[in-house]
mmCIF file of C-alpha atoms and ligand atoms in Angstrom:
data_model
loop_
_atom_site.group_PDB
_atom_site.id
_atom_site.type_symbol
_atom_site.label_atom_id
_atom_site.label_comp_id
_atom_site.label_asym_id
_atom_site.label_seq_id
_atom_site.Cartn_x
_atom_site.Cartn_y
_atom_site.Cartn_z
ATOM 1 C CA MET A 5 132.704 81.558 61.136
ATOM 2 C CA ARG A 6 131.622 82.052 58.263
ATOM 3 C CA ALA A 7 134.456 82.680 54.832
ATOM 4 C CA ALA A 8 135.552 82.321 51.836
ATOM 5 C CA ILE A 9 136.496 80.257 50.555
ATOM 6 C CA PHE A 10 138.283 78.966 46.981
ATOM 7 C CA ARG A 11 136.641 75.652 45.443
ATOM 8 C CA GLY A 12 137.915 75.758 42.096
ATOM 9 C CA VAL A 13 138.091 77.334 39.105
ATOM 10 C CA PHE A 14 135.171 79.623 39.195
ATOM 11 C CA ASP A 15 133.510 78.369 42.260
ATOM 12 C CA ILE A 16 133.891 80.836 45.259
ATOM 13 C CA GLN A 17 131.852 79.045 48.255
ATOM 14 C CA VAL A 18 130.798 80.621 51.725
ATOM 15 C CA GLU A 19 131.363 78.150 54.236
ATOM 16 C CA GLN A 20 131.093 77.533 57.923
ATOM 17 C CA ILE A 21 134.941 77.316 59.869
ATOM 18 C CA PRO A 22 135.780 77.563 63.158
ATOM 19 C CA ASP A 23 135.911 80.590 64.172
ATOM 20 C CA ALA A 24 138.992 82.576 65.200
ATOM 21 C CA THR A 25 140.941 82.005 68.090
ATOM 22 C CA ILE A 26 144.112 83.184 69.960
ATOM 23 C CA LEU A 27 146.973 80.932 68.921
ATOM 24 C CA GLU A 28 150.605 82.303 69.313
ATOM 25 C CA PRO A 29 150.823 84.924 72.263
ATOM 26 C CA THR A 30 150.926 87.770 69.607
ATOM 27 C CA ASP A 31 148.187 87.006 67.927
ATOM 28 C CA ALA A 32 145.004 89.460 67.528
ATOM 29 C CA VAL A 33 141.066 87.999 66.500
ATOM 30 C CA VAL A 34 139.086 90.575 64.147
ATOM 31 C CA ARG A 35 135.665 91.127 63.448
ATOM 32 C CA ILE A 36 135.944 91.974 59.998
ATOM 33 C CA THR A 37 133.814 95.026 58.734
ATOM 34 C CA HIS A 38 135.406 95.628 55.380
ATOM 35 C CA ALA A 39 136.398 93.808 52.536
ATOM 36 C CA SER A 40 137.346 93.766 49.305
ATOM 37 C CA ILE A 41 138.498 91.287 45.910
ATOM 38 C CA CYS A 42 141.590 92.646 44.741
ATOM 39 C CA GLY A 43 142.620 91.225 41.005
ATOM 40 C CA THR A 44 145.054 88.966 41.787
ATOM 41 C CA ASP A 45 141.901 87.680 44.080
ATOM 42 C CA LEU A 46 141.042 86.692 39.755
ATOM 43 C CA TRP A 47 143.954 84.709 39.317
ATOM 44 C CA PRO A 48 142.955 81.429 41.069
ATOM 45 C CA TYR A 49 139.167 82.241 40.129
ATOM 46 C CA ARG A 50 140.550 82.296 36.768
ATOM 47 C CA GLY A 51 142.757 79.170 37.237
ATOM 48 C CA GLN A 52 145.909 81.549 36.765
ATOM 49 C CA GLY A 53 148.549 79.932 39.550
ATOM 50 C CA PRO A 54 148.282 77.820 41.937
ATOM 51 C CA TYR A 55 145.553 77.863 44.448
ATOM 52 C CA GLN A 56 144.288 74.977 46.925
ATOM 53 C CA PRO A 57 140.546 74.036 47.011
ATOM 54 C CA GLY A 58 139.955 74.129 50.759
ATOM 55 C CA TRP A 59 141.861 77.618 51.079
ATOM 56 C CA GLN A 60 140.956 80.726 52.232
ATOM 57 C CA ILE A 61 141.037 83.527 50.144
ATOM 58 C CA GLY A 62 140.611 87.427 51.114
ATOM 59 C CA HIS A 63 144.043 89.968 51.333
ATOM 60 C CA GLU A 64 142.559 92.750 51.878
ATOM 61 C CA TRP A 65 139.965 93.149 55.005
ATOM 62 C CA MET A 66 139.656 96.242 58.335
ATOM 63 C CA GLY A 67 137.402 95.475 61.207
ATOM 64 C CA ILE A 68 137.473 95.879 64.751
ATOM 65 C CA ILE A 69 139.484 93.908 67.519
ATOM 66 C CA GLU A 70 137.649 91.737 70.103
ATOM 67 C CA ASP A 71 140.373 89.815 71.601
ATOM 68 C CA ILE A 72 143.840 90.353 72.304
ATOM 69 C CA GLY A 73 147.194 87.790 72.826
ATOM 70 C CA SER A 74 149.697 88.147 75.742
ATOM 71 C CA GLU A 75 152.314 90.441 74.275
ATOM 72 C CA VAL A 76 149.643 92.653 72.321
ATOM 73 C CA GLN A 77 150.704 95.604 73.613
ATOM 74 C CA SER A 78 149.474 98.547 70.819
ATOM 75 C CA ILE A 79 145.681 97.641 70.049
ATOM 76 C CA LYS A 80 143.034 96.825 73.002
ATOM 77 C CA PRO A 81 139.710 95.031 71.891
ATOM 78 C CA GLY A 82 136.856 97.190 70.374
ATOM 79 C CA ASP A 83 140.162 99.237 68.536
ATOM 80 C CA ARG A 84 138.877 99.599 64.621
ATOM 81 C CA VAL A 85 141.846 97.630 62.341
ATOM 82 C CA ILE A 86 143.265 98.112 59.529
ATOM 83 C CA ALA A 87 145.870 95.377 57.780
ATOM 84 C CA SER A 88 148.722 95.380 54.960
ATOM 85 C CA TYR A 89 147.238 92.674 52.515
ATOM 86 C CA ASP A 90 150.861 91.051 54.236
ATOM 87 C CA PHE A 91 151.356 90.737 57.535
ATOM 88 C CA CYS A 92 154.342 91.138 58.924
ATOM 89 C CA ASP A 93 156.938 90.696 62.572
ATOM 90 C CA GLY A 94 157.935 94.371 62.326
ATOM 91 C CA THR A 95 161.904 92.831 64.056
ATOM 92 C CA CYS A 96 163.040 91.048 60.976
ATOM 93 C CA GLU A 97 165.761 92.800 59.130
ATOM 94 C CA PHE A 98 163.506 93.772 56.076
ATOM 95 C CA CYS A 99 160.551 94.731 58.270
ATOM 96 C CA GLN A 100 163.363 96.836 59.975
ATOM 97 C CA LYS A 101 164.037 98.460 56.511
ATOM 98 C CA GLY A 102 160.533 98.812 55.796
ATOM 99 C CA LEU A 103 160.510 96.427 53.126
ATOM 100 C CA ASP A 104 157.469 94.520 55.098
ATOM 101 C CA SER A 105 156.212 92.367 52.019
ATOM 102 C CA ALA A 106 159.744 90.184 52.131
ATOM 103 C CA CYS A 107 159.739 89.739 55.716
ATOM 104 C CA LEU A 108 161.553 86.734 56.723
ATOM 105 C CA GLN A 109 158.362 85.435 58.747
ATOM 106 C CA GLY A 110 155.281 86.998 56.572
ATOM 107 C CA GLY A 111 152.936 86.041 54.412
ATOM 108 C CA LEU A 112 149.865 87.144 52.465
ATOM 109 C CA TRP A 113 146.473 86.080 53.735
ATOM 110 C CA GLY A 114 144.664 83.256 52.217
ATOM 111 C CA TYR A 115 147.212 81.337 50.186
ATOM 112 C CA GLY A 116 146.771 78.337 52.375
ATOM 113 C CA ASN A 117 146.631 81.439 55.820
ATOM 114 C CA GLU A 118 143.946 82.915 57.275
ATOM 115 C CA GLY A 119 141.411 84.536 54.649
ATOM 116 C CA GLY A 120 139.738 87.962 54.981
ATOM 117 C CA GLN A 121 136.899 87.487 53.341
ATOM 118 C CA ALA A 122 135.293 85.527 56.425
ATOM 119 C CA GLU A 123 133.744 86.957 60.023
ATOM 120 C CA ALA A 124 136.899 86.933 61.403
ATOM 121 C CA ILE A 125 140.402 86.203 61.497
ATOM 122 C CA ARG A 126 142.801 85.555 63.459
ATOM 123 C CA ALA A 127 145.840 88.099 63.266
ATOM 124 C CA ARG A 128 149.127 87.251 63.650
ATOM 125 C CA PHE A 129 151.812 89.676 64.736
ATOM 126 C CA ALA A 130 149.304 91.655 65.605
ATOM 127 C CA ASP A 131 151.268 94.867 66.815
ATOM 128 C CA ALA A 132 153.566 94.964 63.757
ATOM 129 C CA THR A 133 150.754 94.163 61.285
ATOM 130 C CA LEU A 134 147.936 96.702 61.846
ATOM 131 C CA VAL A 135 147.434 99.557 62.411
ATOM 132 C CA ALA A 136 145.063 100.871 64.801
ATOM 133 C CA LEU A 137 142.677 104.640 63.262
ATOM 134 C CA PRO A 138 141.481 107.109 65.247
ATOM 135 C CA SER A 139 137.363 107.242 66.608
ATOM 136 C CA SER A 140 136.593 109.959 64.793
ATOM 137 C CA VAL A 141 136.759 107.588 61.443
ATOM 138 C CA GLU A 142 134.374 105.212 63.503
ATOM 139 C CA ALA A 143 130.842 106.498 61.520
ATOM 140 C CA ASP A 144 132.137 107.646 58.934
ATOM 141 C CA GLU A 145 131.475 104.925 56.098
ATOM 142 C CA ALA A 146 132.879 106.619 53.031
ATOM 143 C CA LEU A 147 136.102 107.892 55.297
ATOM 144 C CA LEU A 148 136.081 104.437 55.925
ATOM 145 C CA LYS A 149 135.608 103.225 52.439
ATOM 146 C CA ALA A 150 138.156 105.812 51.262
ATOM 147 C CA ILE A 151 141.038 103.829 53.936
ATOM 148 C CA LEU A 152 140.051 100.013 52.416
ATOM 149 C CA PRO A 153 141.959 100.700 49.174
ATOM 150 C CA LEU A 154 145.299 101.474 51.982
ATOM 151 C CA THR A 155 144.733 97.429 52.292
ATOM 152 C CA ASP A 156 147.036 96.634 49.046
ATOM 153 C CA ASN A 157 145.768 97.954 46.067
ATOM 154 C CA MET A 158 146.649 102.105 47.200
ATOM 155 C CA ALA A 159 149.256 101.026 48.159
ATOM 156 C CA ALA A 160 150.991 99.337 45.261
ATOM 157 C CA GLY A 161 149.830 101.894 43.036
ATOM 158 C CA HIS A 162 152.277 104.410 45.735
ATOM 159 C CA HIS A 163 154.970 102.226 45.329
ATOM 160 C CA ALA A 164 154.748 101.732 41.486
ATOM 161 C CA ALA A 165 155.274 106.461 41.310
ATOM 162 C CA VAL A 166 157.736 106.080 44.498
ATOM 163 C CA SER A 167 160.127 103.452 42.994
ATOM 164 C CA ALA A 168 159.345 105.224 39.050
ATOM 165 C CA ALA A 169 161.409 108.221 41.059
ATOM 166 C CA VAL A 170 157.599 110.060 40.335
ATOM 167 C CA ARG A 171 158.517 114.006 40.915
ATOM 168 C CA PRO A 172 157.071 117.375 40.644
ATOM 169 C CA GLY A 173 156.563 118.618 36.949
ATOM 170 C CA ALA A 174 157.506 115.266 36.161
ATOM 171 C CA VAL A 175 155.450 113.371 32.476
ATOM 172 C CA VAL A 176 154.182 110.231 33.993
ATOM 173 C CA VAL A 177 153.190 106.696 31.964
ATOM 174 C CA ILE A 178 149.929 104.495 34.021
ATOM 175 C CA ILE A 179 150.251 101.741 32.191
ATOM 176 C CA GLY A 180 146.681 99.651 33.365
ATOM 177 C CA ASP A 181 143.452 101.293 34.255
ATOM 178 C CA GLY A 182 141.904 99.196 36.568
ATOM 179 C CA ALA A 183 142.763 99.808 40.434
ATOM 180 C CA VAL A 184 145.966 99.234 41.273
ATOM 181 C CA GLY A 185 146.804 102.073 37.723
ATOM 182 C CA LEU A 186 143.552 103.855 39.306
ATOM 183 C CA CYS A 187 145.869 104.538 42.271
ATOM 184 C CA GLY A 188 148.586 104.949 40.485
ATOM 185 C CA ILE A 189 146.904 108.035 39.195
ATOM 186 C CA LEU A 190 145.680 109.776 42.870
ATOM 187 C CA ALA A 191 149.778 108.592 43.739
ATOM 188 C CA ALA A 192 151.980 110.480 40.621
ATOM 189 C CA HIS A 193 149.443 113.283 40.989
ATOM 190 C CA ARG A 194 150.305 114.036 44.607
ATOM 191 C CA LEU A 195 153.809 113.446 43.452
ATOM 192 C CA GLY A 196 153.790 116.345 41.878
ATOM 193 C CA ALA A 197 153.546 115.158 38.498
ATOM 194 C CA GLU A 198 152.397 117.420 35.703
ATOM 195 C CA ARG A 199 150.885 115.172 33.079
ATOM 196 C CA ILE A 200 149.562 111.784 33.581
ATOM 197 C CA ILE A 201 148.545 109.729 31.002
ATOM 198 C CA ILE A 202 146.678 106.718 31.372
ATOM 199 C CA LEU A 203 146.548 103.897 28.640
ATOM 200 C CA GLY A 204 143.398 102.253 28.887
ATOM 201 C CA HIS A 205 140.208 101.198 27.047
ATOM 202 C CA GLN A 206 136.934 101.129 29.341
ATOM 203 C CA ALA A 207 135.189 104.152 29.570
ATOM 204 C CA GLN A 208 133.813 104.236 32.922
ATOM 205 C CA ARG A 209 137.871 103.669 33.917
ATOM 206 C CA LEU A 210 139.197 106.481 32.196
ATOM 207 C CA ALA A 211 136.481 108.681 33.755
ATOM 208 C CA LEU A 212 137.188 107.644 36.959
ATOM 209 C CA ALA A 213 141.223 108.465 35.670
ATOM 210 C CA ARG A 214 140.484 112.096 34.233
ATOM 211 C CA GLN A 215 138.421 112.311 37.379
ATOM 212 C CA PHE A 216 141.911 111.585 40.055
ATOM 213 C CA GLY A 217 144.037 113.572 38.017
ATOM 214 C CA ALA A 218 145.094 112.222 34.348
ATOM 215 C CA THR A 219 145.468 115.020 31.906
ATOM 216 C CA ASP A 220 146.055 112.193 28.613
ATOM 217 C CA VAL A 221 143.964 108.898 27.492
ATOM 218 C CA VAL A 222 145.266 106.919 25.146
ATOM 219 C CA THR A 223 142.467 104.192 23.949
ATOM 220 C CA SER A 224 144.732 102.711 21.025
ATOM 221 C CA ARG A 225 145.843 99.322 20.435
ATOM 222 C CA GLY A 226 148.264 97.448 20.606
ATOM 223 C CA GLU A 227 151.327 98.934 17.543
ATOM 224 C CA GLN A 228 149.389 102.217 17.878
ATOM 225 C CA THR A 229 149.804 102.864 21.302
ATOM 226 C CA LEU A 230 153.939 103.330 21.584
ATOM 227 C CA PRO A 231 154.583 105.771 18.729
ATOM 228 C CA GLU A 232 151.563 107.180 19.862
ATOM 229 C CA VAL A 233 152.742 107.874 24.230
ATOM 230 C CA ILE A 234 156.508 108.234 22.085
ATOM 231 C CA GLU A 235 154.825 111.472 19.994
ATOM 232 C CA MET A 236 152.210 112.738 22.593
ATOM 233 C CA THR A 237 155.881 112.906 24.792
ATOM 234 C CA GLY A 238 157.775 114.185 22.462
ATOM 235 C CA GLY A 239 161.048 111.021 23.122
ATOM 236 C CA GLY A 240 159.200 109.497 26.320
ATOM 237 C CA ALA A 241 157.267 109.714 29.802
ATOM 238 C CA ASP A 242 159.904 110.400 33.090
ATOM 239 C CA ALA A 243 158.809 108.164 35.159
ATOM 240 C CA VAL A 244 156.248 104.784 33.929
ATOM 241 C CA LEU A 245 153.935 103.042 35.948
ATOM 242 C CA GLU A 246 153.759 99.718 34.778
ATOM 243 C CA CYS A 247 150.662 98.434 37.007
ATOM 244 C CA VAL A 248 150.191 95.043 34.232
ATOM 245 C CA GLY A 249 152.260 92.348 34.335
ATOM 246 C CA SER A 250 151.937 91.277 31.487
ATOM 247 C CA GLU A 251 155.025 90.567 29.165
ATOM 248 C CA GLU A 252 153.478 93.071 26.734
ATOM 249 C CA ALA A 253 153.628 95.482 29.142
ATOM 250 C CA ILE A 254 156.697 95.515 30.557
ATOM 251 C CA ASN A 255 157.769 95.554 27.492
ATOM 252 C CA MET A 256 155.918 98.672 26.201
ATOM 253 C CA ALA A 257 157.032 100.537 29.928
ATOM 254 C CA VAL A 258 160.766 100.085 29.268
ATOM 255 C CA ASN A 259 159.613 101.593 25.065
ATOM 256 C CA MET A 260 158.500 104.198 26.248
ATOM 257 C CA THR A 261 160.133 105.685 29.374
ATOM 258 C CA ARG A 262 162.515 108.353 28.414
ATOM 259 C CA PRO A 263 166.665 108.291 28.843
ATOM 260 C CA GLY A 264 167.345 108.276 32.244
ATOM 261 C CA GLY A 265 163.988 108.011 33.203
ATOM 262 C CA THR A 266 162.425 104.731 35.490
ATOM 263 C CA VAL A 267 159.890 102.176 35.499
ATOM 264 C CA GLY A 268 158.135 102.205 38.390
ATOM 265 C CA PHE A 269 155.953 97.867 38.539
ATOM 266 C CA VAL A 270 153.353 96.657 40.748
ATOM 267 C CA GLY A 271 151.670 95.216 38.310
ATOM 268 C CA ALA A 272 152.480 90.777 38.794
ATOM 269 C CA PRO A 273 154.874 88.944 35.642
ATOM 270 C CA HIS A 274 152.416 86.668 34.263
ATOM 271 C CA GLY A 275 154.135 85.786 31.414
ATOM 272 C CA SER A 276 157.428 85.149 29.827
ATOM 273 C CA GLY A 277 159.381 87.143 32.381
ATOM 274 C CA GLN A 278 161.782 89.335 28.901
ATOM 275 C CA ILE A 279 162.297 92.903 29.102
ATOM 276 C CA PRO A 280 164.000 94.610 26.517
ATOM 277 C CA LEU A 281 167.308 94.865 28.385
ATOM 278 C CA GLY A 282 169.170 96.470 25.096
ATOM 279 C CA ARG A 283 167.444 99.873 25.320
ATOM 280 C CA MET A 284 167.906 99.634 29.160
ATOM 281 C CA PHE A 285 171.497 99.504 28.405
ATOM 282 C CA SER A 286 171.820 102.123 25.212
ATOM 283 C CA SER A 287 169.131 104.931 27.333
ATOM 284 C CA ASN A 288 169.623 104.274 30.846
ATOM 285 C CA ILE A 289 166.615 103.146 31.575
ATOM 286 C CA GLY A 290 166.213 102.346 35.402
ATOM 287 C CA LEU A 291 163.398 99.433 36.390
ATOM 288 C CA ARG A 292 162.285 99.276 40.502
ATOM 289 C CA GLY A 293 159.027 98.015 42.228
ATOM 290 C CA GLY A 294 157.986 94.857 43.342
ATOM 291 C CA LEU A 295 155.549 93.896 45.484
ATOM 292 C CA ALA A 296 154.586 96.605 48.075
ATOM 293 C CA PRO A 297 155.908 97.284 50.997
ATOM 294 C CA ALA A 298 151.857 98.414 52.241
ATOM 295 C CA ARG A 299 152.760 97.846 55.812
ATOM 296 C CA ALA A 300 155.677 99.580 56.161
ATOM 297 C CA TYR A 301 153.313 102.655 53.137
ATOM 298 C CA LEU A 302 149.788 103.356 55.425
ATOM 299 C CA PRO A 303 150.586 105.489 58.802
ATOM 300 C CA GLU A 304 151.681 108.070 55.665
ATOM 301 C CA LEU A 305 148.597 107.303 52.928
ATOM 302 C CA LEU A 306 146.430 106.964 56.376
ATOM 303 C CA GLY A 307 147.014 109.982 57.443
ATOM 304 C CA GLU A 308 147.054 111.671 53.482
ATOM 305 C CA VAL A 309 143.203 110.504 53.650
ATOM 306 C CA LEU A 310 142.573 111.305 56.867
ATOM 307 C CA ALA A 311 143.571 114.612 56.013
ATOM 308 C CA GLY A 312 140.539 115.136 52.894
ATOM 309 C CA ARG A 313 143.885 114.806 50.601
ATOM 310 C CA LEU A 314 143.875 111.764 49.415
ATOM 311 C CA ASP A 315 140.655 109.205 48.268
ATOM 312 C CA PRO A 316 140.758 106.360 46.508
ATOM 313 C CA SER A 317 137.261 104.630 47.384
ATOM 314 C CA PRO A 318 135.823 105.515 44.210
ATOM 315 C CA ILE A 319 137.541 101.976 42.540
ATOM 316 C CA LEU A 320 135.026 100.545 44.722
ATOM 317 C CA ASP A 321 132.430 100.914 43.079
ATOM 318 C CA VAL A 322 130.509 97.699 43.580
ATOM 319 C CA THR A 323 128.640 96.594 47.589
ATOM 320 C CA VAL A 324 128.427 92.641 48.061
ATOM 321 C CA SER A 325 128.185 90.541 51.833
ATOM 322 C CA LEU A 326 129.737 87.943 52.284
ATOM 323 C CA ALA A 327 126.617 85.655 51.068
ATOM 324 C CA GLU A 328 127.159 87.012 48.173
ATOM 325 C CA VAL A 329 130.534 86.949 47.743
ATOM 326 C CA ALA A 330 130.666 85.444 44.528
ATOM 327 C CA SER A 331 128.677 87.347 42.716
ATOM 328 C CA GLY A 332 130.768 89.590 43.298
ATOM 329 C CA TYR A 333 133.846 87.622 41.972
ATOM 330 C CA ALA A 334 131.297 87.146 38.606
ATOM 331 C CA ALA A 335 131.378 90.400 38.381
ATOM 332 C CA MET A 336 135.176 91.294 38.484
ATOM 333 C CA ASP A 337 135.626 88.758 36.175
ATOM 334 C CA GLN A 338 133.199 89.755 33.654
ATOM 335 C CA ARG A 339 134.405 92.921 34.166
ATOM 336 C CA HIS A 340 131.178 95.094 35.469
ATOM 337 C CA ALA A 341 132.345 95.817 38.352
ATOM 338 C CA THR A 342 136.677 97.620 38.685
ATOM 339 C CA LYS A 343 136.501 96.354 42.655
ATOM 340 C CA VAL A 344 134.386 95.291 44.689
ATOM 341 C CA MET A 345 133.768 95.736 48.533
ATOM 342 C CA VAL A 346 132.558 93.257 50.502
ATOM 343 C CA ARG A 347 130.369 93.381 54.264
ATOM 344 C CA PRO A 348 130.818 90.418 56.438
HETATM 345 ZN ZN1 LIG B 410 159.870 91.382 59.017
#
């Protein structure tokens, strides 16, 4: 089978690798029909963070079951399934608590494990990791495209909003106009936020932000941004969704939060990790979030998409074939695309 392989900085190749097969009785083999490139895939692509040449890449995917191991019970060949970006056993202490991202036997697709930008994949812990989609979605390409972001980005946006305790009537600031920030708007809107202020710079993304429910757009840069938001909100937002991960972003998030409010952070931290504890102390600002438990959120968010109440599909603005996957990375790297869908 063919799969996307990380060969080095700015070098993603599609190569022939051994076919996906059942290795454990809890495995399934899935033929991948839809995958996508995540903003975090760009880190190794740009040479940030450890990723070894030869590793498969891609952690966002869905497809059709081709084969199952002897212990798999919840799915059968022919079923269409979606996976969360993290595989998990479904049985450990943390899976039981709905924190699959901390599963004791879990991990991420790619990163030395099987990757999702491929023709097929060996899905570990199939019963726990995969969620079957109703057969009604089968011929509905628009609906499938709306479901795909639930693998990761929509779960992260939702996690940011839940972690920041967004409540009906809340004033919310979203830091980051990438796919996760845009999904954070959908999540905040869904949880009843009254005012949603997005910080970003790209006209196309900010237009989509408005479409998703943002009420205000802030495009200023650097030291101008904080006083602007403080003034707009009369002292800060109830909830700030930090969807970037840089030290500047987390500092801005804490400083934009109203006393007693909460920052929901889902941007993977890169930088020295300094946070303004003094401001958090003096103003009782909470900081929650982290790696989203996407598998735990899947049933709820899937229900919303199937009911027509949630549609993150516009974040997928470019589609490529597996053979063209390298061009998808380049498009996202050069910001010609917000997010790329891959059709193996
Ligand atoms: Zn577990």
